[in-house]
């Protein structure tokens, strides 16, 4: 874990090295000041040497200014290093997530990833700053102060040693107890973020069903769980201060009592006693700092582990050693394909699929809900890898292609149409960032989107809200289709992507496809028979198995499922979850 996080320090190594160096120098100056103060009292005040007081006082001021300077520099470089680490961790995680396959993404929920990129990174960067500054300053201050105390008076310094051992044991116990609660609390942040995310993204559904109170209670429960654990942790940590104060004051009383006797007896000077009292505070405050460092590290331990899970997650899909970069055509062949989302699953999602599709054909895919229609087309662009068999595109196994090159030639319009905040042109250019305005307009004409875009006051410069909330479902679908067409792909996949448009517009879109992109292989997943009946071939899936493959007329004569659904739809609007679908 430390190696993974340490690799993200990168360009902030110099700042990470400079911080503890300046902290050591600050401690050195602070250690010298009590000795100078003792010299002023013993060799200046007691002897009436004004010159010595002035000279030593100047040295004390110089030491204090140097201590302040070194402390400020340590704080500056520490902040730079820790903020830099946070920046690099966020960047590394975000870039890592972009490389994930669907199989990798399925392991994490969105709220968990958001927590890792925000709260967890903040915890780690705060802990890193504490480590660079306090983990160096506190031990160094303790060691230096303890050494100087033994140098002045071993008898009195033994009081420090006993206090340090007792207090150190108690602080370790407090830290270990608090650590358990902090680790549990930060995991609960996922539930809190999930509650907020679901509520905001689905606010229209919440209001439509008048479920505001339910959402409030869900958020309140998640927030209360975090509060409960953090309060438990703080109730343990709060013992740090009283224990520290009790130890400090006890040490001061003992030192004053023993030291006064030694001063009266002549075995200790008055200035040395004052220096010992100062070192007492340094030693015990160093322990206090160390305890807070341990608490911060314990708080960030769980966060660091969750960050490393993302950074070390191995992508389930990898490019071959010598990838193919050119896709020759849009032909597709499924060769005894069996697929399941989990390696431990007993029942495959797709079972022994054999299909051959020629380049330029239009293929309809129909079947009931859960018949694995989307799973089938996801294998074409290698969003998942098959468990058995192979999928061939352009005559080559998809696993032999460079994934970026393959996906650039396979445009997919998913069931969940997503638009991003920005203008219509900005969204369209997700398909081709270099597309001209004319190319965008032509793609929209083919997708039958131009007609409604022209009615907007700003037309193609109309702003789209995040998620496309200011356009209708049908408009969103047509914009997503236009975006896919701009890629000029060899294979176009429409995953139930015209379900929100009327049948007349659906027919016009399909007609435009036939005329404008005849060489592109088109896969159309649909529930309406009318959307696929003029396709070259139609695939009928049932429970992950190929139940039929042929033209509309052939399937009407040979496939019971297809025939039953066709008859139910022509008589009264049935779909593949009714009639013959099993």
Coordinates of C-alpha atoms in Angstrom, one line a residue:
X1 CA 0.0 0.0 0.0
X2 CA 2.8 2.4 0.9
X3 CA 4.6 1.7 -2.4
X4 CA 1.4 2.4 -4.3
X5 CA 0.7 5.7 -2.6
X6 CA 4.4 6.6 -2.6
X7 CA 4.5 6.3 -6.4
X8 CA 2.1 9.2 -6.7
X9 CA 4.4 11.7 -5.0
X10 CA 6.3 12.1 -8.3
X11 CA 7.2 15.8 -8.9
X12 CA 6.7 16.6 -5.2
X13 CA 9.6 14.5 -3.9
X14 CA 11.8 17.6 -3.3
X15 CA 9.1 19.3 -1.3
X16 CA 8.6 16.0 0.6
X17 CA 12.3 15.9 1.5
X18 CA 12.6 19.6 2.3
X19 CA 9.7 19.5 4.8
X20 CA 11.3 17.2 7.4
X21 CA 14.7 18.9 6.9
X22 CA 13.2 22.3 7.9
X23 CA 11.3 20.7 10.8
X24 CA 14.5 19.3 12.2
X25 CA 16.2 22.6 11.9
X26 CA 13.2 24.2 13.7
X27 CA 13.5 21.7 16.5
X28 CA 17.3 22.3 16.8
X29 CA 16.7 26.0 17.2
X30 CA 13.9 25.4 19.8
X31 CA 16.3 23.1 21.7
X32 CA 19.0 25.8 21.9
X33 CA 16.7 28.5 23.3
X34 CA 16.3 27.0 26.8
X35 CA 20.0 26.6 27.1
X36 CA 20.5 30.3 26.2
X37 CA 17.8 31.2 28.7
X38 CA 19.6 29.2 31.4
X39 CA 22.9 31.0 30.6
X40 CA 21.2 34.4 30.9
X41 CA 19.9 33.6 34.4
X42 CA 23.0 31.8 35.7
X43 CA 25.8 33.7 34.1
X44 CA 24.0 37.1 33.5
X45 CA 21.3 37.8 36.1
X46 CA 22.9 36.0 39.0
X47 CA 26.4 37.5 38.3
X48 CA 25.1 40.9 37.3
X49 CA 26.8 40.6 33.9
X50 CA 24.7 43.0 31.7
X51 CA 27.0 42.5 28.6
X52 CA 26.4 38.7 28.8
X53 CA 22.6 39.2 29.0
X54 CA 22.6 41.4 25.9
X55 CA 24.8 39.1 23.8
X56 CA 23.0 36.0 24.8
X57 CA 19.6 37.7 24.4
X58 CA 20.6 38.6 20.8
X59 CA 21.5 34.9 20.2
X60 CA 18.1 33.9 21.6
X61 CA 16.3 36.3 19.3
X62 CA 18.3 35.0 16.3
X63 CA 17.5 31.4 17.3
X64 CA 13.8 32.3 17.7
X65 CA 13.7 34.0 14.3
X66 CA 15.5 31.1 12.6
X67 CA 13.0 28.7 14.3
X68 CA 10.1 30.7 13.0
X69 CA 11.6 30.8 9.5
X70 CA 12.3 27.1 9.4
X71 CA 8.8 26.4 10.7
X72 CA 7.2 28.5 8.0
X73 CA 9.3 26.9 5.3
X74 CA 8.4 23.5 6.6
X75 CA 4.7 24.4 6.6
X76 CA 4.9 25.7 3.1
X77 CA 6.7 22.7 1.6
X78 CA 4.5 20.4 3.6
X79 CA 1.4 21.9 2.2
X80 CA 2.8 21.8 -1.3
X81 CA 3.8 18.1 -1.0
X82 CA 0.5 17.0 0.6
X83 CA -1.7 19.0 -1.8
X84 CA 0.4 17.7 -4.7
X85 CA -0.1 14.1 -3.5
X86 CA -3.9 14.6 -3.3
X87 CA -3.9 16.0 -6.8
X88 CA -1.9 13.1 -8.2
X89 CA -4.1 10.5 -6.3
X90 CA -7.3 12.0 -7.8
X91 CA -5.7 12.1 -11.3
X92 CA -4.3 8.6 -11.0
X93 CA -7.7 7.1 -9.8
X94 CA -9.7 9.0 -12.4
X95 CA -7.4 7.8 -15.2
X96 CA -7.4 4.3 -13.8
X97 CA -11.2 4.3 -13.8
X98 CA -11.2 5.3 -17.5
X99 CA -9.3 2.1 -18.3
X100 CA -11.7 -0.2 -16.5
X101 CA -13.8 -2.6 -18.4
X102 CA -17.5 -3.0 -17.6
X103 CA -16.5 -6.1 -15.5
X104 CA -14.2 -3.9 -13.4
X105 CA -16.8 -1.1 -13.0
X106 CA -19.4 -3.7 -11.9
X107 CA -17.3 -4.2 -8.7
X108 CA -17.8 -0.6 -7.5
X109 CA -20.8 1.5 -7.0
X110 CA -20.7 5.1 -8.1
X111 CA -21.0 6.6 -4.6
X112 CA -18.0 4.5 -3.5
X113 CA -15.8 5.8 -6.3
X114 CA -16.9 9.4 -5.5
X115 CA -16.0 8.9 -1.8
X116 CA -12.6 7.6 -2.8
X117 CA -12.0 10.6 -5.1
X118 CA -13.1 13.1 -2.4
X119 CA -13.2 12.2 1.3
X120 CA -10.6 9.4 1.1
X121 CA -8.1 11.5 -0.8
X122 CA -8.5 14.4 1.6
X123 CA -7.8 12.1 4.6
X124 CA -4.7 10.8 2.9
X125 CA -3.3 14.2 2.0
X126 CA -3.9 15.5 5.6
X127 CA -2.2 12.5 7.0
X128 CA 0.7 12.9 4.6
X129 CA 1.2 16.5 5.8
X130 CA 1.1 15.4 9.4
X131 CA 3.7 12.6 8.7
X132 CA 6.1 15.0 6.9
X133 CA 5.9 17.7 9.6
X134 CA 4.8 16.1 13.0
X135 CA 6.3 12.7 12.5
X136 CA 9.7 14.3 12.1
X137 CA 9.2 17.2 14.5
X138 CA 7.7 15.4 17.4
X139 CA 10.3 12.5 17.8
X140 CA 13.2 14.9 17.1
X141 CA 11.9 17.3 19.7
X142 CA 11.4 14.5 22.2
X143 CA 14.8 13.0 21.6
X144 CA 16.6 16.4 21.7
X145 CA 14.8 17.6 24.8
X146 CA 15.4 14.3 26.6
X147 CA 19.1 14.3 25.7
X148 CA 19.5 17.9 27.0
X149 CA 17.6 17.0 30.2
X150 CA 19.9 14.1 30.9
X151 CA 22.9 16.3 30.1
X152 CA 21.7 18.9 32.7
X153 CA 20.4 16.5 35.4
X154 CA 20.1 12.8 35.0
X155 CA 18.1 12.6 38.3
X156 CA 15.4 15.0 37.1
X157 CA 15.4 13.6 33.6
X158 CA 14.4 10.2 35.0
X159 CA 11.1 11.8 36.0
X160 CA 10.5 12.6 32.3
X161 CA 11.4 9.0 31.3
X162 CA 8.9 7.4 33.6
X163 CA 6.2 9.9 32.5
X164 CA 7.0 9.3 28.9
X165 CA 6.7 5.5 29.3
X166 CA 3.3 5.7 31.2
X167 CA 1.8 8.4 28.9
X168 CA 3.1 6.7 25.8
X169 CA 1.4 3.4 26.7
X170 CA -1.9 5.2 27.4
X171 CA -1.8 7.2 24.2
X172 CA -1.1 4.0 22.2
X173 CA -4.2 2.4 23.8
X174 CA -6.3 5.5 23.0
X175 CA -5.1 5.5 19.4
X176 CA -5.7 1.8 18.7
X177 CA -9.3 2.1 20.1
X178 CA -10.1 5.2 18.1
X179 CA -8.6 3.7 15.0
X180 CA -11.3 1.0 14.9
X181 CA -14.1 3.5 15.0
X182 CA -12.6 5.8 12.4
X183 CA -12.1 2.9 10.0
X184 CA -15.8 1.9 10.4
X185 CA -17.0 5.5 10.0
X186 CA -15.3 6.2 6.7
X187 CA -16.7 3.1 5.1
X188 CA -20.2 4.5 6.0
X189 CA -19.5 7.6 3.8
X190 CA -20.4 5.4 0.8
X191 CA -24.0 5.1 2.1
X192 CA -24.2 8.8 2.7
X193 CA -23.0 9.7 -0.8
X194 CA -25.2 7.1 -2.4
X195 CA -28.2 8.6 -0.6
X196 CA -27.4 12.1 -1.9
X197 CA -26.6 10.9 -5.4
X198 CA -29.8 8.9 -5.8
X199 CA -31.9 11.7 -4.5
X200 CA -30.4 14.4 -6.7
X201 CA -30.3 12.3 -9.9
X202 CA -33.8 11.0 -9.4
X203 CA -35.4 14.1 -7.9
X204 CA -38.2 14.1 -10.5
X205 CA -39.2 10.5 -9.5
X206 CA -39.0 11.4 -5.8
X207 CA -41.3 14.4 -6.2
X208 CA -43.6 12.5 -8.6
X209 CA -44.2 9.8 -5.9
X210 CA -44.1 12.3 -3.0
X211 CA -41.2 10.4 -1.4
X212 CA -39.3 13.3 0.0
X213 CA -39.9 12.2 3.6
X214 CA -38.6 8.7 2.8
X215 CA -35.5 10.2 1.2
X216 CA -35.0 12.5 4.2
X217 CA -35.2 9.5 6.6
X218 CA -32.7 7.5 4.5
X219 CA -30.3 10.4 4.5
X220 CA -30.8 11.0 8.2
X221 CA -30.1 7.3 8.9
X222 CA -26.9 7.3 6.9
X223 CA -25.7 10.6 8.5
X224 CA -26.6 9.3 11.9
X225 CA -24.5 6.2 11.4
X226 CA -21.5 8.3 10.6
X227 CA -22.1 10.6 13.5
X228 CA -22.5 7.7 15.9
X229 CA -19.1 6.2 15.0
X230 CA -17.3 9.5 14.9
X231 CA -18.7 10.5 18.3
X232 CA -17.4 7.1 19.7
X233 CA -14.0 7.8 18.2
X234 CA -13.9 11.4 19.5
X235 CA -15.0 10.2 23.0
X236 CA -11.9 8.1 23.1
X237 CA -9.6 10.7 21.5
X238 CA -10.8 13.4 24.0
X239 CA -8.9 11.6 26.8
X240 CA -5.6 12.8 25.1
X241 CA -5.9 16.3 26.5
X242 CA -6.7 15.5 30.2
X243 CA -4.1 12.8 30.3
X244 CA -1.5 15.1 28.8
X245 CA -2.4 18.0 31.2
X246 CA -2.3 15.7 34.2
X247 CA 1.1 14.3 33.2
X248 CA 2.5 17.8 32.4
X249 CA 1.4 19.4 35.7
X250 CA 2.5 16.3 37.7
X251 CA 5.9 16.5 36.1
X252 CA 6.1 20.3 36.8
X253 CA 5.3 19.7 40.4
X254 CA 7.8 16.9 40.8
X255 CA 10.5 18.8 39.0
X256 CA 9.8 22.0 41.0
X257 CA 10.0 20.0 44.2
X258 CA 13.1 18.0 43.5
X259 CA 14.8 20.8 41.5
X260 CA 14.2 23.3 44.4
X261 CA 15.9 21.0 46.8
X262 CA 18.8 20.5 44.4
X263 CA 19.1 24.3 43.9
X264 CA 19.1 24.9 47.6
X265 CA 21.6 22.1 48.0
X266 CA 23.8 23.7 45.3
X267 CA 23.8 20.7 42.9
X268 CA 21.6 22.5 40.4
X269 CA 21.6 26.0 39.1
X270 CA 18.4 28.1 38.9
X271 CA 18.7 28.6 35.1
X272 CA 19.2 24.9 34.6
X273 CA 15.9 24.3 36.5
X274 CA 14.1 26.7 34.3
X275 CA 15.5 24.9 31.2
X276 CA 14.4 21.6 32.6
X277 CA 10.9 22.9 33.0
X278 CA 10.9 24.1 29.4
X279 CA 12.2 20.7 28.2
X280 CA 9.4 19.0 30.2
X281 CA 6.8 20.9 28.2
X282 CA 8.7 20.0 24.9
X283 CA 8.9 16.3 25.7
X284 CA 5.2 15.9 26.8
X285 CA 3.9 18.1 24.0
X286 CA 5.9 16.0 21.5
X287 CA 4.1 12.9 22.8
X288 CA 0.8 14.8 22.3
X289 CA 1.7 15.6 18.7
X290 CA 2.7 11.9 18.1
X291 CA -0.7 10.7 19.5
X292 CA -2.5 13.1 17.1
X293 CA -0.4 11.9 14.2
X294 CA -1.3 8.3 15.0
X295 CA -5.0 9.2 15.2
X296 CA -4.7 11.0 11.8
X297 CA -2.9 8.0 10.3
X298 CA -5.6 5.6 11.7
X299 CA -8.3 7.8 10.2
X300 CA -6.6 7.7 6.8
X301 CA -5.6 4.0 7.0
X302 CA -9.0 2.8 5.7
X303 CA -9.0 5.6 3.1
X304 CA -5.6 4.7 1.9
X305 CA -6.7 1.1 1.5
X306 CA -9.7 2.0 -0.5
X307 CA -7.7 4.2 -2.8
X308 CA -5.1 1.5 -3.4
X309 CA -8.0 -0.9 -4.3
X310 CA -8.7 1.3 -7.3
X311 CA -5.1 2.1 -8.2
X312 CA -4.1 -1.6 -8.1
X313 CA -7.3 -2.9 -9.8
X314 CA -6.2 -4.9 -12.8
X315 CA -8.3 -4.2 -15.9
X316 CA -10.1 -7.4 -17.0
X317 CA -9.5 -6.5 -20.6
X318 CA -6.0 -6.0 -22.0
X319 CA -4.6 -5.3 -25.4
X320 CA -2.7 -8.1 -27.0
X321 CA 1.1 -7.9 -27.4
X322 CA 0.9 -7.2 -31.1
X323 CA -2.6 -5.7 -31.7
X324 CA -4.4 -5.2 -35.0
X325 CA -5.2 -1.5 -35.6
X326 CA -7.3 -1.8 -38.8
X327 CA -10.9 -3.2 -38.9
X328 CA -11.3 -4.4 -42.5
X329 CA -15.1 -4.5 -42.6
X330 CA -18.2 -4.8 -40.5
X331 CA -18.7 -8.6 -40.7
X332 CA -19.4 -10.3 -37.4
X333 CA -19.2 -13.9 -36.4
X334 CA -20.1 -15.6 -33.1
X335 CA -18.3 -18.9 -32.8
X336 CA -19.8 -21.1 -30.1
X337 CA -19.9 -18.1 -27.7
X338 CA -20.7 -18.7 -24.0
X339 CA -20.6 -15.8 -21.6
X340 CA -21.4 -15.0 -18.0
X341 CA -20.7 -11.9 -16.0
X342 CA -19.3 -13.8 -13.1
X343 CA -16.6 -16.5 -13.3
X344 CA -18.4 -18.4 -10.5
X345 CA -21.8 -18.2 -12.1
X346 CA -23.4 -21.7 -12.7
X347 CA -25.7 -20.6 -15.5
X348 CA -24.2 -18.6 -18.4
X349 CA -25.9 -15.5 -19.7
X350 CA -25.3 -16.5 -23.3
X351 CA -25.0 -20.2 -24.2
X352 CA -23.4 -21.6 -27.3
X353 CA -24.2 -18.8 -29.8
X354 CA -23.4 -19.4 -33.4
X355 CA -24.0 -16.6 -35.9
X356 CA -22.5 -15.2 -39.1
X357 CA -23.4 -11.7 -40.2
X358 CA -22.1 -10.1 -43.4
X359 CA -20.8 -6.6 -43.6
X360 CA -23.5 -4.0 -44.4
X361 CA -26.4 -6.2 -43.3
X362 CA -29.2 -4.9 -41.0
X363 CA -29.8 -7.3 -38.1
X364 CA -32.7 -7.1 -35.8
X365 CA -32.5 -8.6 -32.3
X366 CA -35.6 -9.4 -30.4
X367 CA -36.5 -11.3 -27.2
X368 CA -38.1 -10.9 -23.8
X369 CA -36.6 -9.0 -21.0
X370 CA -33.6 -10.7 -19.6
X371 CA -33.0 -12.7 -22.8
X372 CA -29.4 -11.2 -23.0
X373 CA -29.9 -9.0 -26.1
X374 CA -27.6 -6.3 -24.7
X375 CA -25.1 -8.8 -23.5
X376 CA -24.8 -10.2 -27.0
X377 CA -24.0 -6.8 -28.7
X378 CA -21.6 -5.8 -25.8
X379 CA -19.3 -8.6 -26.9
X380 CA -18.9 -7.1 -30.4
X381 CA -17.0 -4.0 -29.2
X382 CA -15.3 -6.1 -26.5
X383 CA -16.9 -4.4 -23.5
X384 CA -16.7 -7.9 -22.0
X385 CA -14.7 -11.0 -22.9
X386 CA -16.4 -14.3 -23.7
X387 CA -15.9 -17.3 -21.4
X388 CA -15.8 -19.8 -24.3
X389 CA -15.7 -19.5 -28.0
X390 CA -14.8 -16.3 -29.9
X391 CA -16.3 -13.2 -31.5
X392 CA -14.9 -12.2 -34.9
X393 CA -15.2 -8.7 -36.4
X394 CA -13.8 -8.1 -39.9
X395 CA -12.6 -11.7 -39.9
X396 CA -10.4 -11.4 -36.7
X397 CA -11.0 -12.2 -33.1
X398 CA -11.9 -9.1 -31.2
X399 CA -9.2 -10.0 -28.6
X400 CA -6.6 -9.5 -31.3
X401 CA -7.6 -5.8 -31.9
X402 CA -6.3 -2.7 -30.2
X403 CA -9.4 -1.9 -28.1
X404 CA -9.4 1.8 -29.0
X405 CA -9.3 1.0 -32.7
X406 CA -12.0 -1.6 -32.4
X407 CA -14.4 0.6 -30.5
X408 CA -13.8 3.5 -32.8
X409 CA -15.3 1.3 -35.5
X410 CA -18.2 0.1 -33.4
X411 CA -20.7 2.8 -32.4
X412 CA -23.1 1.8 -29.6
X413 CA -26.2 3.7 -28.7
X414 CA -27.0 2.3 -25.2
X415 CA -30.4 1.8 -23.6
X416 CA -29.6 4.5 -21.1
X417 CA -29.0 7.5 -23.3
X418 CA -26.6 9.9 -21.7
X419 CA -26.1 13.6 -22.7
X420 CA -23.5 15.8 -21.1
X421 CA -23.8 19.4 -20.0
X422 CA -22.9 21.7 -22.9
X423 CA -24.4 22.7 -26.3
X424 CA -25.9 20.3 -28.7
X425 CA -22.8 20.6 -30.9
X426 CA -20.6 19.8 -27.9
X427 CA -22.6 16.6 -27.3
X428 CA -22.6 15.6 -31.0
X429 CA -18.8 16.0 -31.2
X430 CA -18.4 13.3 -28.6
X431 CA -18.8 11.1 -31.7
X432 CA -16.1 13.0 -33.6
X433 CA -14.3 15.9 -32.0
X434 CA -13.2 17.2 -35.4
X435 CA -16.7 17.1 -37.0
X436 CA -17.7 20.2 -38.8
X437 CA -21.0 21.9 -38.3
X438 CA -22.2 20.6 -41.6
X439 CA -21.4 17.0 -40.7
X440 CA -23.2 17.4 -37.3
X441 CA -26.3 18.7 -39.1
X442 CA -26.2 15.9 -41.6
X443 CA -26.0 13.3 -38.9
X444 CA -28.9 14.9 -37.1
X445 CA -30.9 14.8 -40.4
X446 CA -30.3 11.1 -40.6
X447 CA -31.3 10.6 -37.0
X448 CA -34.4 12.8 -37.5
X449 CA -33.1 15.2 -34.9
X450 CA -32.6 18.2 -37.1
X451 CA -36.4 18.9 -37.2
X452 CA -36.7 19.6 -33.5
X453 CA -33.3 21.2 -33.1
X454 CA -34.3 23.9 -35.7
X455 CA -37.2 24.8 -33.5
X456 CA -35.0 25.8 -30.5
X457 CA -34.2 29.5 -30.3
X458 CA -30.4 28.8 -30.3
X459 CA -30.7 25.7 -32.6
X460 CA -27.4 23.8 -32.5
X461 CA -26.0 26.1 -29.8
X462 CA -28.9 25.2 -27.4
X463 CA -27.5 24.3 -24.0
X464 CA -28.2 20.8 -22.8
X465 CA -28.4 20.3 -19.0
X466 CA -26.5 17.4 -17.3
X467 CA -28.1 14.1 -18.3
X468 CA -30.2 15.8 -21.0
X469 CA -33.0 16.8 -18.5
X470 CA -34.2 19.7 -20.7
X471 CA -35.0 17.5 -23.7
X472 CA -37.6 14.7 -24.1
X473 CA -36.8 11.0 -24.1
X474 CA -37.3 10.7 -27.8
X475 CA -35.2 13.8 -28.5
X476 CA -32.4 12.5 -26.3
X477 CA -32.5 9.2 -28.2
X478 CA -32.2 10.9 -31.6
X479 CA -29.3 13.1 -30.4
X480 CA -27.5 10.0 -29.2
X481 CA -28.0 8.2 -32.6
X482 CA -26.7 11.3 -34.4
X483 CA -23.7 11.3 -32.1
X484 CA -23.0 7.7 -32.9
X485 CA -23.3 8.3 -36.7
X486 CA -20.6 11.0 -36.6
X487 CA -18.1 8.3 -35.8
X488 CA -18.7 6.8 -39.3
X489 CA -18.5 3.3 -37.9
X490 CA -18.3 0.0 -39.7
X491 CA -20.8 -1.4 -37.1
X492 CA -23.7 0.5 -35.6
X493 CA -25.5 -0.9 -32.6
X494 CA -28.9 0.5 -31.5
X495 CA -29.8 -1.0 -28.1
X496 CA -33.5 -0.4 -27.9
X497 CA -32.6 3.2 -28.9
X498 CA -35.8 4.2 -30.7
X499 CA -38.3 3.0 -28.0
X500 CA -39.2 6.6 -27.1
X501 CA -39.9 7.8 -30.7
X502 CA -43.1 7.2 -32.6
X503 CA -43.3 4.4 -35.2
X504 CA -43.3 6.9 -38.1
X505 CA -40.1 8.6 -36.9
X506 CA -38.6 5.1 -36.2
X507 CA -39.3 4.1 -39.9
X508 CA -37.8 7.3 -41.2
X509 CA -34.6 6.7 -39.2
X510 CA -34.3 3.2 -40.5
X511 CA -34.9 4.5 -44.1
X512 CA -32.1 7.0 -43.6
X513 CA -29.8 4.3 -42.5
X514 CA -30.4 2.2 -45.6
X515 CA -29.8 5.2 -47.9
X516 CA -27.0 7.0 -46.0
X517 CA -24.9 4.2 -44.6
X518 CA -25.5 1.1 -46.7
X519 CA -22.0 -0.3 -46.0
X520 CA -22.4 -0.2 -42.2
X521 CA -23.5 -3.3 -40.4
X522 CA -26.5 -2.3 -38.2
X523 CA -27.7 -4.2 -35.1
X524 CA -31.2 -3.0 -33.9
X525 CA -32.4 -4.3 -30.6
X526 CA -36.2 -3.6 -30.3
X527 CA -39.4 -4.8 -28.6
X528 CA -41.5 -3.7 -31.6
X529 CA -41.7 -6.1 -34.5
X530 CA -42.2 -3.1 -36.8
X531 CA -38.7 -1.8 -35.9
X532 CA -37.0 -4.9 -37.2
X533 CA -39.3 -6.6 -39.7
X534 CA -37.5 -5.1 -42.7
X535 CA -34.1 -6.2 -41.5
X536 CA -32.0 -8.6 -43.6
X537 CA -32.0 -11.1 -40.7
X538 CA -33.6 -11.2 -37.3
X539 CA -32.2 -12.9 -34.2
X540 CA -34.6 -14.3 -31.7
X541 CA -33.1 -14.8 -28.2
X542 CA -34.7 -16.7 -25.4
X543 CA -33.1 -17.1 -22.0
X544 CA -29.6 -16.6 -23.4
X545 CA -30.0 -19.0 -26.2
X546 CA -30.5 -18.6 -30.0
X547 CA -34.1 -19.5 -30.6
X548 CA -34.3 -18.3 -34.2
X549 CA -32.4 -16.6 -37.0
X550 CA -33.9 -15.6 -40.3
X551 CA -36.0 -13.0 -42.2
X552 CA -39.3 -11.7 -41.0
X553 CA -41.2 -14.1 -43.2
X554 CA -39.1 -17.1 -42.3
X555 CA -39.5 -16.5 -38.6
X556 CA -43.3 -16.1 -38.9
X557 CA -43.4 -19.6 -40.4
X558 CA -40.7 -21.3 -38.2
X559 CA -40.5 -19.6 -34.8
X560 CA -43.3 -19.8 -32.3
X561 CA -42.1 -17.0 -30.1
X562 CA -41.7 -14.5 -32.9
X563 CA -45.1 -15.5 -34.5
X564 CA -46.9 -15.2 -31.2
X565 CA -45.5 -11.7 -30.4
X566 CA -46.1 -10.5 -34.0
X567 CA -49.7 -11.6 -33.8
X568 CA -50.2 -10.0 -30.3
X569 CA -48.7 -6.7 -31.5
X570 CA -50.7 -6.5 -34.7
X571 CA -53.9 -7.3 -32.7
X572 CA -53.3 -5.1 -29.7
X573 CA -49.8 -3.9 -28.8
X574 CA -48.1 -6.9 -27.2
X575 CA -44.4 -7.2 -26.8
X576 CA -41.8 -9.8 -26.1
X577 CA -42.6 -10.1 -22.4
X578 CA -46.1 -11.4 -23.5
X579 CA -47.3 -14.2 -25.6
X580 CA -44.7 -16.7 -26.6
X581 CA -41.8 -15.3 -24.6
X582 CA -40.6 -17.6 -22.0

